[in-house]
Each structure stands twice: as C-alpha cells, then as structure tokens.
CSV table of C-alpha atoms in Angstrom, one decimal:
chain,number,residue,atom,x,y,z
A,1,UNK,CA,0.0,-0.1,0.2
A,2,UNK,CA,1.3,3.4,-1.0
A,3,UNK,CA,2.4,5.8,1.8
A,4,UNK,CA,0.2,8.8,2.0
A,5,UNK,CA,2.0,12.2,2.3
A,6,UNK,CA,0.9,14.4,5.3
A,7,UNK,CA,-0.8,17.5,4.2
A,8,UNK,CA,1.0,21.0,5.3
A,9,UNK,CA,-1.1,23.9,6.0
A,10,UNK,CA,1.4,26.7,5.0
A,11,UNK,CA,1.0,30.4,4.2
A,12,UNK,CA,3.4,31.0,1.6
A,13,UNK,CA,3.9,34.9,2.0
A,14,UNK,CA,4.5,34.1,5.8
A,15,UNK,CA,7.0,31.5,5.1
A,16,UNK,CA,8.9,34.2,2.8
A,17,UNK,CA,8.6,36.7,5.7
A,18,UNK,CA,10.2,34.3,8.3
A,19,UNK,CA,12.9,33.4,5.4
A,20,UNK,CA,13.7,37.1,5.4
A,21,UNK,CA,13.7,37.6,9.0
A,22,UNK,CA,15.7,34.7,9.7
A,23,UNK,CA,18.5,35.6,7.3
A,24,UNK,CA,18.9,39.2,8.9
A,25,UNK,CA,18.8,37.6,12.3
A,26,UNK,CA,21.8,35.4,11.2
A,27,UNK,CA,23.9,38.0,9.6
A,28,UNK,CA,26.0,40.4,11.4
A,29,UNK,CA,26.1,43.2,9.1
A,30,UNK,CA,23.1,45.2,7.6
A,31,UNK,CA,22.0,44.2,4.2
A,32,UNK,CA,20.5,45.8,1.1
A,33,UNK,CA,17.1,44.9,-0.6
A,34,UNK,CA,19.1,43.6,-3.4
A,35,UNK,CA,21.3,41.4,-1.3
A,36,UNK,CA,18.2,39.9,0.4
A,37,UNK,CA,16.7,39.3,-2.9
A,38,UNK,CA,19.7,37.6,-4.1
A,39,UNK,CA,20.0,35.4,-1.1
A,40,UNK,CA,16.5,34.4,-0.6
A,41,UNK,CA,15.5,34.2,-4.3
A,42,UNK,CA,12.2,35.8,-3.4
A,43,UNK,CA,10.8,38.3,-5.8
A,44,UNK,CA,12.1,42.1,-5.2
A,45,UNK,CA,8.3,43.2,-4.7
A,46,UNK,CA,7.6,40.7,-2.2
A,47,UNK,CA,11.1,41.4,-0.3
A,48,UNK,CA,10.3,44.9,-0.4
A,49,UNK,CA,6.7,44.8,1.2
A,50,UNK,CA,8.0,42.3,3.9
A,51,UNK,CA,11.0,44.6,4.7
A,52,UNK,CA,8.6,47.6,5.0
A,53,UNK,CA,6.2,45.7,7.1
A,54,UNK,CA,9.0,44.3,9.6
A,55,UNK,CA,10.3,47.9,9.9
A,56,UNK,CA,6.9,49.2,10.7
A,57,UNK,CA,6.3,46.5,13.3
A,58,UNK,CA,9.8,47.2,14.8
A,59,UNK,CA,11.5,43.8,13.9
A,60,UNK,CA,13.9,45.5,11.6
A,61,UNK,CA,15.4,48.9,11.3
A,62,UNK,CA,16.3,50.7,8.2
A,63,UNK,CA,19.2,53.3,8.0
A,64,UNK,CA,19.2,56.3,5.9
A,65,UNK,CA,21.3,54.6,3.1
A,66,UNK,CA,18.7,51.8,2.8
A,67,UNK,CA,20.4,49.1,4.7
A,68,UNK,CA,18.2,46.8,6.8
A,69,UNK,CA,19.2,45.0,10.1
A,70,UNK,CA,17.5,42.9,12.6
A,71,UNK,CA,16.3,44.7,15.9
A,72,UNK,CA,16.4,42.6,19.0
A,73,UNK,CA,12.9,42.3,20.6
A,74,UNK,CA,13.0,40.4,23.7
A,75,UNK,CA,9.2,41.1,24.6
A,76,UNK,CA,6.3,42.7,23.3
A,77,UNK,CA,6.1,46.4,23.8
A,78,UNK,CA,3.9,47.8,26.0
A,79,UNK,CA,2.7,51.5,26.0
A,80,UNK,CA,0.8,53.1,28.8
A,81,UNK,CA,-1.9,55.5,28.0
A,82,UNK,CA,-3.7,58.0,30.2
A,83,UNK,CA,-6.7,59.0,28.5
A,84,UNK,CA,-8.3,62.6,29.1
A,85,UNK,CA,-11.8,61.1,30.3
A,86,UNK,CA,-13.9,58.6,29.2
A,87,UNK,CA,-16.9,60.9,29.4
A,88,UNK,CA,-15.3,63.3,26.8
A,89,UNK,CA,-16.1,62.5,23.2
A,90,UNK,CA,-13.0,63.9,21.7
A,91,UNK,CA,-10.9,62.0,24.2
A,92,UNK,CA,-12.9,58.7,23.3
A,93,UNK,CA,-12.1,59.3,19.6
A,94,UNK,CA,-8.3,59.7,20.3
A,95,UNK,CA,-8.4,56.4,22.4
A,96,UNK,CA,-10.2,54.4,19.5
A,97,UNK,CA,-7.7,55.7,17.1
A,98,UNK,CA,-4.7,55.0,19.5
A,99,UNK,CA,-6.2,51.3,20.1
A,100,UNK,CA,-6.4,50.6,16.5
A,101,UNK,CA,-2.9,51.7,15.8
A,102,UNK,CA,-1.4,49.8,18.6
A,103,UNK,CA,-3.0,46.7,17.4
A,104,UNK,CA,-1.7,47.2,14.0
A,105,UNK,CA,1.8,47.9,15.4
A,106,UNK,CA,1.8,44.8,17.5
A,107,UNK,CA,2.0,47.0,20.8
A,108,UNK,CA,0.2,46.2,24.0
A,109,UNK,CA,-1.8,49.3,25.2
A,110,UNK,CA,-2.2,49.7,28.9
A,111,UNK,CA,-5.2,52.1,29.2
A,112,UNK,CA,-6.1,54.0,32.5
A,113,UNK,CA,-8.8,57.0,32.6
A,114,UNK,CA,-7.5,60.3,33.8
A,115,UNK,CA,-11.0,61.2,34.7
A,116,UNK,CA,-10.6,64.9,33.8
A,117,UNK,CA,-8.9,65.0,37.3
A,118,UNK,CA,-5.5,66.0,38.5
A,119,UNK,CA,-5.0,63.5,41.4
A,120,UNK,CA,-6.1,60.7,39.1
A,121,UNK,CA,-3.6,61.7,36.4
A,122,UNK,CA,-0.8,61.7,39.0
A,123,UNK,CA,-1.9,58.2,40.5
A,124,UNK,CA,-2.2,56.7,36.9
A,125,UNK,CA,1.4,58.0,36.0
A,126,UNK,CA,2.6,56.3,39.0
A,127,UNK,CA,0.8,53.2,38.2
A,128,UNK,CA,2.3,53.2,34.6
A,129,UNK,CA,5.8,53.5,36.4
A,130,UNK,CA,5.3,50.6,38.6
A,131,UNK,CA,4.3,48.5,35.8
A,132,UNK,CA,7.4,49.3,33.9
A,133,UNK,CA,5.7,50.0,30.7
A,134,UNK,CA,8.0,50.8,27.7
A,135,UNK,CA,6.7,54.4,27.0
A,136,UNK,CA,3.9,56.5,28.4
A,137,UNK,CA,1.5,58.6,26.4
A,138,UNK,CA,-0.3,61.3,28.7
A,139,UNK,CA,-3.6,62.9,27.7
A,140,UNK,CA,-3.9,65.0,31.0
A,141,UNK,CA,-5.9,68.2,30.8
A,142,UNK,CA,-4.7,69.6,34.3
A,143,UNK,CA,-1.7,71.7,33.6
A,144,UNK,CA,-1.3,72.1,37.5
A,145,UNK,CA,0.1,68.5,37.8
A,146,UNK,CA,2.0,68.4,34.5
A,147,UNK,CA,5.3,69.1,36.2
A,148,UNK,CA,4.6,66.5,38.9
A,149,UNK,CA,3.8,64.0,36.3
A,150,UNK,CA,6.8,64.9,34.0
A,151,UNK,CA,9.3,64.7,36.9
A,152,UNK,CA,8.2,61.2,38.2
A,153,UNK,CA,8.2,59.9,34.8
A,154,UNK,CA,11.7,61.3,33.8
A,155,UNK,CA,13.1,59.8,37.2
A,156,UNK,CA,12.0,56.4,36.1
A,157,UNK,CA,13.7,56.8,32.6
A,158,UNK,CA,10.6,56.0,30.7
A,159,UNK,CA,10.0,58.2,27.5
A,160,UNK,CA,6.9,60.3,27.8
A,161,UNK,CA,4.6,61.8,25.0
A,162,UNK,CA,2.1,64.5,26.1
A,163,UNK,CA,-1.0,64.8,23.9
A,164,UNK,CA,-2.1,68.5,23.6
A,165,UNK,CA,-1.0,69.9,26.9
A,166,UNK,CA,2.8,70.2,27.1
A,167,UNK,CA,4.2,68.5,30.2
A,168,UNK,CA,8.1,69.0,31.3
A,169,UNK,CA,10.5,66.3,30.1
A,170,UNK,CA,7.8,65.1,27.4
A,171,UNK,CA,7.7,65.1,23.7
A,172,UNK,CA,4.7,67.2,22.6
A,173,UNK,CA,1.9,65.8,20.1
A,174,UNK,CA,-1.2,67.7,19.2
A,175,UNK,CA,-2.7,70.5,17.3
A,176,UNK,CA,-1.1,73.9,17.0
A,177,UNK,CA,-3.3,75.5,19.5
A,178,UNK,CA,-2.9,79.1,18.5
A,179,UNK,CA,-3.3,78.3,14.6
A,180,UNK,CA,-6.5,76.4,15.4
A,181,UNK,CA,-7.7,79.2,17.2
A,182,UNK,CA,-7.0,81.6,14.4
A,183,UNK,CA,-9.0,79.5,12.1
A,184,UNK,CA,-12.0,80.0,14.4
A,185,UNK,CA,-11.6,83.5,14.8
A,186,UNK,CA,-11.4,84.2,11.1
A,187,UNK,CA,-14.7,82.2,10.5
A,188,UNK,CA,-16.5,84.2,13.3
A,189,UNK,CA,-15.3,87.4,11.7
A,190,UNK,CA,-16.5,86.2,8.1
A,191,UNK,CA,-19.9,85.7,9.5
A,192,UNK,CA,-20.2,88.9,11.3
A,193,UNK,CA,-19.3,90.7,7.9
A,194,UNK,CA,-21.5,88.7,5.8
A,195,UNK,CA,-24.5,88.3,8.0
A,196,UNK,CA,-24.4,91.3,10.5
A,197,UNK,CA,-22.6,94.0,8.2
A,198,UNK,CA,-19.6,93.9,10.7
A,199,UNK,CA,-21.6,94.8,13.7
A,200,UNK,CA,-20.4,93.0,16.8
A,201,UNK,CA,-21.4,93.7,20.3
A,202,UNK,CA,-19.3,91.2,22.1
A,203,UNK,CA,-16.6,88.4,21.6
A,204,UNK,CA,-16.5,85.8,24.0
A,205,UNK,CA,-13.9,83.2,24.3
A,206,UNK,CA,-14.8,80.2,26.2
A,207,UNK,CA,-11.6,79.2,27.8
A,208,UNK,CA,-10.1,76.2,29.2
A,209,UNK,CA,-7.7,77.7,31.9
A,210,UNK,CA,-6.8,74.4,33.8
A,211,UNK,CA,-5.1,73.2,30.5
A,212,UNK,CA,-2.4,76.1,30.7
A,213,UNK,CA,-1.3,78.9,28.5
A,214,UNK,CA,-0.7,76.8,25.3
A,215,UNK,CA,-4.3,75.6,25.1
A,216,UNK,CA,-5.5,78.9,26.0
A,217,UNK,CA,-3.8,79.9,22.8
A,218,UNK,CA,-7.0,78.7,21.0
A,219,UNK,CA,-8.8,81.8,22.4
A,220,UNK,CA,-6.0,84.1,21.9
A,221,UNK,CA,-5.8,83.1,18.4
A,222,UNK,CA,-9.5,83.6,17.8
A,223,UNK,CA,-9.3,87.0,19.2
A,224,UNK,CA,-6.4,88.1,17.4
A,225,UNK,CA,-8.0,87.0,14.1
A,226,UNK,CA,-11.3,88.8,15.1
A,227,UNK,CA,-9.3,92.0,15.8
A,228,UNK,CA,-7.4,91.9,12.5
A,229,UNK,CA,-10.7,91.5,10.4
A,230,UNK,CA,-12.7,94.0,12.4
A,231,UNK,CA,-10.2,96.5,13.8
A,232,UNK,CA,-12.8,99.0,15.2
A,233,UNK,CA,-13.9,96.8,18.1
A,234,UNK,CA,-12.8,98.3,21.2
A,235,UNK,CA,-10.8,96.1,23.7
A,236,UNK,CA,-13.6,95.9,26.1
A,237,UNK,CA,-15.7,94.0,23.5
A,238,UNK,CA,-13.5,90.8,24.2
A,239,UNK,CA,-14.4,88.8,27.2
A,240,UNK,CA,-12.8,85.4,28.3
A,241,UNK,CA,-14.9,83.0,30.6
A,242,UNK,CA,-13.6,79.7,31.8
A,243,UNK,CA,-15.9,77.0,30.4
A,244,UNK,CA,-13.5,74.1,31.6
A,245,UNK,CA,-14.2,72.5,28.3
A,246,UNK,CA,-17.7,71.2,29.7
A,247,UNK,CA,-21.0,71.4,28.4
A,248,UNK,CA,-22.9,72.2,31.7
A,249,UNK,CA,-20.4,74.7,32.9
A,250,UNK,CA,-20.5,76.6,29.5
A,251,UNK,CA,-24.3,76.4,29.5
A,252,UNK,CA,-24.4,78.2,32.9
A,253,UNK,CA,-22.0,80.9,31.9
A,254,UNK,CA,-23.6,81.6,28.7
A,255,UNK,CA,-27.0,81.6,30.1
A,256,UNK,CA,-26.2,84.0,32.9
A,257,UNK,CA,-24.5,86.3,30.2
A,258,UNK,CA,-27.4,86.4,27.8
A,259,UNK,CA,-29.9,86.9,30.8
A,260,UNK,CA,-27.6,90.0,32.0
A,261,UNK,CA,-27.1,91.5,28.3
A,262,UNK,CA,-30.7,91.3,26.8
A,263,UNK,CA,-30.0,94.1,24.4
A,264,UNK,CA,-26.8,92.5,22.9
A,265,UNK,CA,-27.9,90.8,19.3
A,266,UNK,CA,-24.5,90.3,17.7
A,267,UNK,CA,-22.3,88.0,19.9
A,268,UNK,CA,-19.3,85.7,18.6
A,269,UNK,CA,-18.2,82.9,20.7
A,270,UNK,CA,-15.0,81.0,20.2
A,271,UNK,CA,-15.0,77.8,22.2
A,272,UNK,CA,-12.0,75.9,23.2
A,273,UNK,CA,-13.8,72.6,22.8
A,274,UNK,CA,-16.9,71.4,20.7
A,275,UNK,CA,-18.4,70.3,24.3
A,276,UNK,CA,-18.4,73.8,25.3
A,277,UNK,CA,-19.8,75.0,22.0
A,278,UNK,CA,-22.6,72.6,22.5
A,279,UNK,CA,-23.3,74.4,25.8
A,280,UNK,CA,-23.6,77.7,24.1
A,281,UNK,CA,-26.0,76.2,21.8
A,282,UNK,CA,-28.1,74.9,24.6
A,283,UNK,CA,-28.2,78.1,26.5
A,284,UNK,CA,-29.1,80.0,23.3
A,285,UNK,CA,-32.1,77.6,22.7
A,286,UNK,CA,-33.4,77.7,26.3
A,287,UNK,CA,-33.6,81.6,26.2
A,288,UNK,CA,-34.6,81.6,22.4
A,289,UNK,CA,-31.7,83.6,21.6
A,290,UNK,CA,-30.2,81.5,18.7
A,291,UNK,CA,-30.1,84.6,16.2
A,292,UNK,CA,-28.2,86.6,18.5
A,293,UNK,CA,-25.1,84.4,18.9
A,294,UNK,CA,-22.8,82.3,16.7
A,295,UNK,CA,-20.1,79.9,18.0
A,296,UNK,CA,-17.3,78.0,16.4
A,297,UNK,CA,-15.8,74.9,18.3
A,298,UNK,CA,-12.8,72.8,18.2
A,299,UNK,CA,-12.6,68.8,17.6
A,300,UNK,CA,-15.5,68.0,15.2
A,301,UNK,CA,-17.0,65.5,17.5
A,302,UNK,CA,-20.1,63.8,16.1
A,303,UNK,CA,-22.8,65.8,17.8
A,304,UNK,CA,-21.2,69.2,16.7
A,305,UNK,CA,-21.2,68.1,13.3
A,306,UNK,CA,-24.9,67.1,13.4
A,307,UNK,CA,-25.6,70.7,14.9
A,308,UNK,CA,-23.4,72.4,12.1
A,309,UNK,CA,-25.2,70.4,9.4
A,310,UNK,CA,-28.6,71.4,10.5
A,311,UNK,CA,-28.1,75.0,9.3
A,312,UNK,CA,-30.3,76.4,11.9
A,313,UNK,CA,-27.8,76.2,14.9
A,314,UNK,CA,-25.8,78.9,16.6
A,315,UNK,CA,-22.8,76.4,16.0
A,316,UNK,CA,-21.6,77.4,12.5
A,317,UNK,CA,-18.2,75.6,12.3
A,318,UNK,CA,-15.6,73.7,14.0
A,319,UNK,CA,-12.0,73.0,13.6
A,320,UNK,CA,-11.3,69.3,13.1
A,321,UNK,CA,-8.0,68.1,14.8
A,322,UNK,CA,-8.1,65.0,12.6
A,323,UNK,CA,-8.4,62.3,15.3
A,324,UNK,CA,-8.0,59.5,12.9
A,325,UNK,CA,-4.3,60.5,12.5
A,326,UNK,CA,-3.6,60.6,16.3
A,327,UNK,CA,-3.2,56.8,16.6
A,328,UNK,CA,-0.8,56.1,13.8
A,329,UNK,CA,1.3,59.1,14.4
A,330,UNK,CA,1.8,58.3,18.2
A,331,UNK,CA,2.7,55.0,17.3
A,332,UNK,CA,5.3,56.1,15.1
A,333,UNK,CA,6.5,58.7,17.2
A,334,UNK,CA,6.5,56.3,20.3
A,335,UNK,CA,8.7,53.6,18.3
A,336,UNK,CA,11.0,56.3,16.9
A,337,UNK,CA,11.7,57.5,20.7
A,338,UNK,CA,12.4,53.9,21.7
A,339,UNK,CA,14.9,53.2,18.9
A,340,UNK,CA,16.8,56.4,20.1
A,341,UNK,CA,15.9,58.3,16.9
A,342,UNK,CA,16.1,62.2,17.2
A,343,UNK,CA,12.4,63.6,17.1
A,344,UNK,CA,11.2,67.3,17.2
A,345,UNK,CA,10.0,68.4,20.8
A,346,UNK,CA,6.8,69.7,19.2
A,347,UNK,CA,5.0,67.5,16.7
A,348,UNK,CA,1.7,69.0,15.2
A,349,UNK,CA,-1.1,67.2,13.6
A,350,UNK,CA,-3.0,68.6,10.7
A,351,UNK,CA,-6.3,70.5,11.1
A,352,UNK,CA,-9.1,71.9,9.1
A,353,UNK,CA,-12.0,73.9,9.3
A,354,UNK,CA,-15.5,72.3,8.9
A,355,UNK,CA,-18.4,74.3,7.9
A,356,UNK,CA,-22.2,73.3,6.6
A,357,UNK,CA,-20.8,73.7,3.1
A,358,UNK,CA,-18.1,71.4,3.5
A,359,UNK,CA,-20.0,68.4,5.2
A,360,UNK,CA,-21.5,65.8,2.8
C-alpha cells in the first residue's frame, strides 16, 4: 500500500517573511534589499513589502542609506495611555484611534482613565511607572500637575509623550493651538461681516484655563483673528470665560451672560472645545436667542457636526483636529523614541475648518 504524504497547511507569504527575518537575524551586518533578494530568491516586490512591514512592526530597522538590520525584541512592547476622560467625546475618539494603531503595530496598550482630574492623572502615571511600561502617552488636561507627572516619569527613565497639553520632559504631540484658534476667529469674523454687516456687540472666548497657556492659545488666536478683521472693535468688547471644556459649565456661563445682556444681538463665541460649544447652543435655545449668537468650536465631535449640518444652529463651524491620525502618528513617534531616534520636541497634527458647506 502506497504511503500517503502528510498535508501541510502553510502560508506562502508568511514563510517568505520568516525566511527574510531569519536571514537578517543570522547576519552580523546590515543588508540591502538587492542582497536579500539574491540570497532568498524571493521576488523584489515581495521582499520590499515584507521589509517595510517588519520595519513598521519594529522587527527591523532601516538606515538612511537603505540598509536593513535585525532589531532585538526580547518582549512585546507595552505603552501606557492615560486617557483624558471616558466621558469626553474627543478623548474617546483619540482612544479608539490609538487602540487601532497599537493593534496594527503589535504593541500592547495599557489604558487608564485620568477622569479629567489632577489627582487621578498623577496616580495613573505612578501606576504606569510601577508596571514598567516601555513608554507613556499622557492625555492630561490639568496643567497644574504636568510638572509633577513629567518629573516622576523622567526619574523612571521611561519616554513620555504628552497629547495637546505640554508636560516637562515630554515630547509634545497635538494641534498647534494658536493656529486652530486663528482659524476659528477668522470664521467668526467672516460671519459677522456677511450676516451682521460687521456689527459685533461682544466677542466671548470660552476658555480652558486648567489646561495651561498653550491650550489657551486657542482663544488668543481667535481673538487676534477677529481684531485683525474687525479693527474698530474696542478692547472691552472681548471677554474670556472659563468654560473648562465642559458642556454644563458653558451652558451656565452663557445663560447668565445672555440674561444679563438682553440688548446684545451680535455675539461671537470662540469655544476651546466642541463640548463647550454645545453648551452655548443649549443656552441660546433655552432663552430663544439663537439669532443673536454664533459659535465656532474645536474637535469636530459627532454631535457638533450634526448641529453644524442642521443649518439653523448657532454652531456654524468647528476645527477638526483629525483624530484618525492621532493613533498612527503616536505609534510612529513612540517607536522612534524607543529606537533612540531624534524627534522634534513639538509634533503637530494637521487640522482643517469644517463648515456646513464642507459637510457631505
């Protein structure tokens, strides 16, 4: 009786990938794509794609001259992520983007919720340090404890990336806060010129003071853009209120303001976050003052986009911080830091103004 051969369930491209990885593990010197192609006899296209994938996942490193070498990986990388707050829509969008990117990069993401609270943020940073994660990504809104967190992490020799709010000893990643504020202010000024013939009674900035001066640049930028477009506005026309980036707080502040200023019918509002901007909308509707106030937000969260799309809302635009790009860019930045590469101290994401006309 003839002997039957045992069936092998092999994945050809995976076998080729392992051939390339094992070759580079065995070599003591970096190799070029051409040399790898000759040694493995695998097509150049496949070799190229496999090499790029292994570099992206951190198994290989590519030097500026195009040489590839194996990178020792004794364990799977673990990144600690302190999320701003599970109750904040923008923070949740950033978290989802980071989760997807970590999964694609083969990185374990250890998540803790900072709960929009200074004490919790410090405790979470201490937990990451005790857990000896390889890198910490901090999304902490409380500037008052940024130095504490930065110092603790630096003492542990763990690389630190700070999202949107700068921390000492950290690499910054996020938007250019002043520039996104300018975009918002220019939109408000254009509305006043086209709809109100340039007449403005008040310009309100709903600030986020606890986040520090850099994030407050969103309001400073908006005010400067309005001043440039409407130079006749007196200094007293500009008013900053601390909305804390929260909806209820912003609703209360704007409700009180509108009640105390019943004759004002041309009010521009620059909000530090869309959550604050939605609080402005709530206040205007409760007092039936929708026609007297317009607001531009930041972040482009889903509910804000629905308001803008309606065409009847006081919320006329928002600046998108492109959260889909946060995760992949943070992974790339984190892996670069762990490889000892030199990275810029400030790493800005792209942004764009979103209006009703630009929405599908």
